[in-house]
mmCIF file of C-alpha atoms in Angstrom:
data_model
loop_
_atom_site.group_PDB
_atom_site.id
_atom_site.type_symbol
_atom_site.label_atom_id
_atom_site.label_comp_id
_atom_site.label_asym_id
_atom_site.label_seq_id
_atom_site.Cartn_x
_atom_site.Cartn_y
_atom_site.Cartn_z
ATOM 1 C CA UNK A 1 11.990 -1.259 -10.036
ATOM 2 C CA UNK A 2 10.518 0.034 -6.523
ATOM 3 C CA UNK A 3 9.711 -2.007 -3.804
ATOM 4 C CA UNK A 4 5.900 -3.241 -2.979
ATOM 5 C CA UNK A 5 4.678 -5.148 -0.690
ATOM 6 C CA UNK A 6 0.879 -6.966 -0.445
ATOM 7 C CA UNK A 7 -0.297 -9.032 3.099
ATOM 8 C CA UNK A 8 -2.837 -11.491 2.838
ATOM 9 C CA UNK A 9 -4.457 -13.514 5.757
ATOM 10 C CA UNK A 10 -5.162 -17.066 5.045
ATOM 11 C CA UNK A 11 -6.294 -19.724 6.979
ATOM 12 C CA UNK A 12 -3.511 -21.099 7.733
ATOM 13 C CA UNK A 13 -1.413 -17.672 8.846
ATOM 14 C CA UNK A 14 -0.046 -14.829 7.022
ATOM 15 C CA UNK A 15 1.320 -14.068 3.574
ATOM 16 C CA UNK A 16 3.685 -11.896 2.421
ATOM 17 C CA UNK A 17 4.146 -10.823 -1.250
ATOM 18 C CA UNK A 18 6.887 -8.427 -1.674
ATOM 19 C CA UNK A 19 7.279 -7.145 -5.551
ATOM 20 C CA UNK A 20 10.719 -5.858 -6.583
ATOM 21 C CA UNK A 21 14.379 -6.217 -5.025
ATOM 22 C CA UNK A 22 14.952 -7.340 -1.715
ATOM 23 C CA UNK A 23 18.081 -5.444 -0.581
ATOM 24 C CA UNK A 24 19.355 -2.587 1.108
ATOM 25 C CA UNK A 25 16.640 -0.418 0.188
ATOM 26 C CA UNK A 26 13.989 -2.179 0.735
ATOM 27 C CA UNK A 27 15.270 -4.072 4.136
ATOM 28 C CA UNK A 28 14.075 -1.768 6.348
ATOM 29 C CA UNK A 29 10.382 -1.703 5.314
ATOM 30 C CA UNK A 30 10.341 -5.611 4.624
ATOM 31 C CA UNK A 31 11.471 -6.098 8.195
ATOM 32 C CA UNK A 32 9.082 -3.941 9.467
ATOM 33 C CA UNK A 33 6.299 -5.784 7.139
ATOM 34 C CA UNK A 34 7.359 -9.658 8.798
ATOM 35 C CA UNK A 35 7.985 -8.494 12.157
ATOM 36 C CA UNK A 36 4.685 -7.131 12.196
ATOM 37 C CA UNK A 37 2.981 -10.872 10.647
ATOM 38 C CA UNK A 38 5.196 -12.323 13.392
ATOM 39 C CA UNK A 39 3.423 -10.250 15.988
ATOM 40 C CA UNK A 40 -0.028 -10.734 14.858
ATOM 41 C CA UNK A 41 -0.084 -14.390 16.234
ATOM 42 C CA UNK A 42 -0.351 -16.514 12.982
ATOM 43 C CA UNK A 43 0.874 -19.543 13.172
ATOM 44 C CA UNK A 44 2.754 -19.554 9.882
ATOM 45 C CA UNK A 45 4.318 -16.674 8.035
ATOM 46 C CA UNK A 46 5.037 -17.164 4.558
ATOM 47 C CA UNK A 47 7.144 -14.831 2.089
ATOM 48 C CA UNK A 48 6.050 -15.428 -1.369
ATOM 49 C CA UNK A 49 8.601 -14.823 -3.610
ATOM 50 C CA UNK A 50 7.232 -15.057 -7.015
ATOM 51 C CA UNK A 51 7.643 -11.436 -7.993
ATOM 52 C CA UNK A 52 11.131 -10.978 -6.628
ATOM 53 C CA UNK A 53 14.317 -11.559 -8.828
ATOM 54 C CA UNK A 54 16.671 -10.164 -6.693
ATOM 55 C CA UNK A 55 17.887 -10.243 -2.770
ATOM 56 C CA UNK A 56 21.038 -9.309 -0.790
ATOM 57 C CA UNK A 57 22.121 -10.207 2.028
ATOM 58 C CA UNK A 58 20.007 -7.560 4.338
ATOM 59 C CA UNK A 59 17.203 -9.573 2.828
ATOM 60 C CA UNK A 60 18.648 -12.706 4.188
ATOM 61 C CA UNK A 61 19.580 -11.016 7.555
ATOM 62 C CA UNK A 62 15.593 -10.166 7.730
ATOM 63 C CA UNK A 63 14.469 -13.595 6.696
ATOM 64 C CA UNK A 64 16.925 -14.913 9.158
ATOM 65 C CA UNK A 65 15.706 -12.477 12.131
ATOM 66 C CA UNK A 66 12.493 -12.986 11.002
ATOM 67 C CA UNK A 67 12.435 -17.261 11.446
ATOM 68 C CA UNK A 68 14.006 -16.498 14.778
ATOM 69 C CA UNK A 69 11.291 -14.173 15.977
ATOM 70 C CA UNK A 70 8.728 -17.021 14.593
ATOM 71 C CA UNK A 71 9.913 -19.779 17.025
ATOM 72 C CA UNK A 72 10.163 -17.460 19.444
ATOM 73 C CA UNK A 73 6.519 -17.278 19.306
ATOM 74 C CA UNK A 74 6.320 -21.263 18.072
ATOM 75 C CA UNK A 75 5.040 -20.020 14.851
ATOM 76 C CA UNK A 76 6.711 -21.264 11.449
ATOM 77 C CA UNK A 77 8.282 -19.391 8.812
ATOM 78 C CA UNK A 78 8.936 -19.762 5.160
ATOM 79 C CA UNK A 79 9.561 -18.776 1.950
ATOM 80 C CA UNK A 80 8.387 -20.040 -1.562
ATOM 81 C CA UNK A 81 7.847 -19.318 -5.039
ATOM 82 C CA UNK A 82 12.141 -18.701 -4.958
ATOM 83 C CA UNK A 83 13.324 -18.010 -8.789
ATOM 84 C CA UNK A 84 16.664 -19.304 -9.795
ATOM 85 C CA UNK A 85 18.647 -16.107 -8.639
ATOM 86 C CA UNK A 86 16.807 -16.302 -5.532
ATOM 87 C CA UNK A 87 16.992 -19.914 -5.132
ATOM 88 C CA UNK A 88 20.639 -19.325 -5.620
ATOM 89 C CA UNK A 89 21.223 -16.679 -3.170
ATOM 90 C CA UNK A 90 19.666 -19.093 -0.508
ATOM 91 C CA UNK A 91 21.443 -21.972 -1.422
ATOM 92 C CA UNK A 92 24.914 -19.525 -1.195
ATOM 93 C CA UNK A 93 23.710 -18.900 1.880
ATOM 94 C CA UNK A 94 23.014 -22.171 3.312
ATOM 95 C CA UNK A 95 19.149 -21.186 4.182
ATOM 96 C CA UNK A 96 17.437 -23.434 1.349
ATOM 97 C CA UNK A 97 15.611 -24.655 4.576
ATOM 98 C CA UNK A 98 13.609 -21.750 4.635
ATOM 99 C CA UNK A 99 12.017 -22.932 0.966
ATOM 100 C CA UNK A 100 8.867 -24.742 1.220
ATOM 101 C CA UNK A 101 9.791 -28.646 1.821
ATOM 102 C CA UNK A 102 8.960 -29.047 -2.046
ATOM 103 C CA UNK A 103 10.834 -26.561 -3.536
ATOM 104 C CA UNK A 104 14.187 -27.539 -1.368
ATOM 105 C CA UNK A 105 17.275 -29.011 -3.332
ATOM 106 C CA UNK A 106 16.988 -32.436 -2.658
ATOM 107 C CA UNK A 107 19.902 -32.329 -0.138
ATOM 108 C CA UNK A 108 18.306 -29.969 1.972
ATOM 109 C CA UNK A 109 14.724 -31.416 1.946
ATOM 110 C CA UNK A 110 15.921 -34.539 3.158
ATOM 111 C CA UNK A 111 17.501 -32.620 5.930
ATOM 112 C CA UNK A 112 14.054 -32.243 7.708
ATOM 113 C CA UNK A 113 15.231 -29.135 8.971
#
């Protein structure tokens, strides 16, 4: 499946729907997607990952880069809509922080990180 990507403005900041794998690929043109959201000035950017079954870790390197860039402009970023693999992946990775506060394992949303 190719990679797709839809940006919608909402009230409360930006978000991101990416369709299709998150990985090598795709990395370069999702980064260049969020770092662009980041740079608007929204106070949140979001990552909805409802039609995505699949990252790597250059997706996690972007989402990483991409929360970083977000306080550096003391915005917020997230992701939700995580499917299992997903969900997975980001609990592998130790990043289940970046989930929405209720779709966090309940180790992690206690965390208040």
């Amino acid at each position: 499946m190719d990679w797709d990507c839809m940006v919608e403005r909402t009230p409360d900041g930006i978000v991101v729907k990416p369709v299709g794998p998150l990985d090598l690929d795709s990395a370069a043109a999702l980064r260049g997607v969020l770092q662009a959201a980041v740079k608007t000035g929204a106070h949140r950017v979001e990552v909805d990952l409802e039609n995505v079954d699949f990252v790597d870790s250059t997706a996690i390197g972007v989402f990483v880069a991409t929360r970083r860039a977000a306080d550096d402009r003391a915005a917020t970023f997230g992701l939700r809509n995580a499917g299992p693999m997903v969900r997975m992946v980001l609990q592998i990775a130790n990043l289940t922080t970046l989930l929405a506060p209720d779709e966090r394992p309940a180790a992690a949303a206690g965390s208040g990180a």
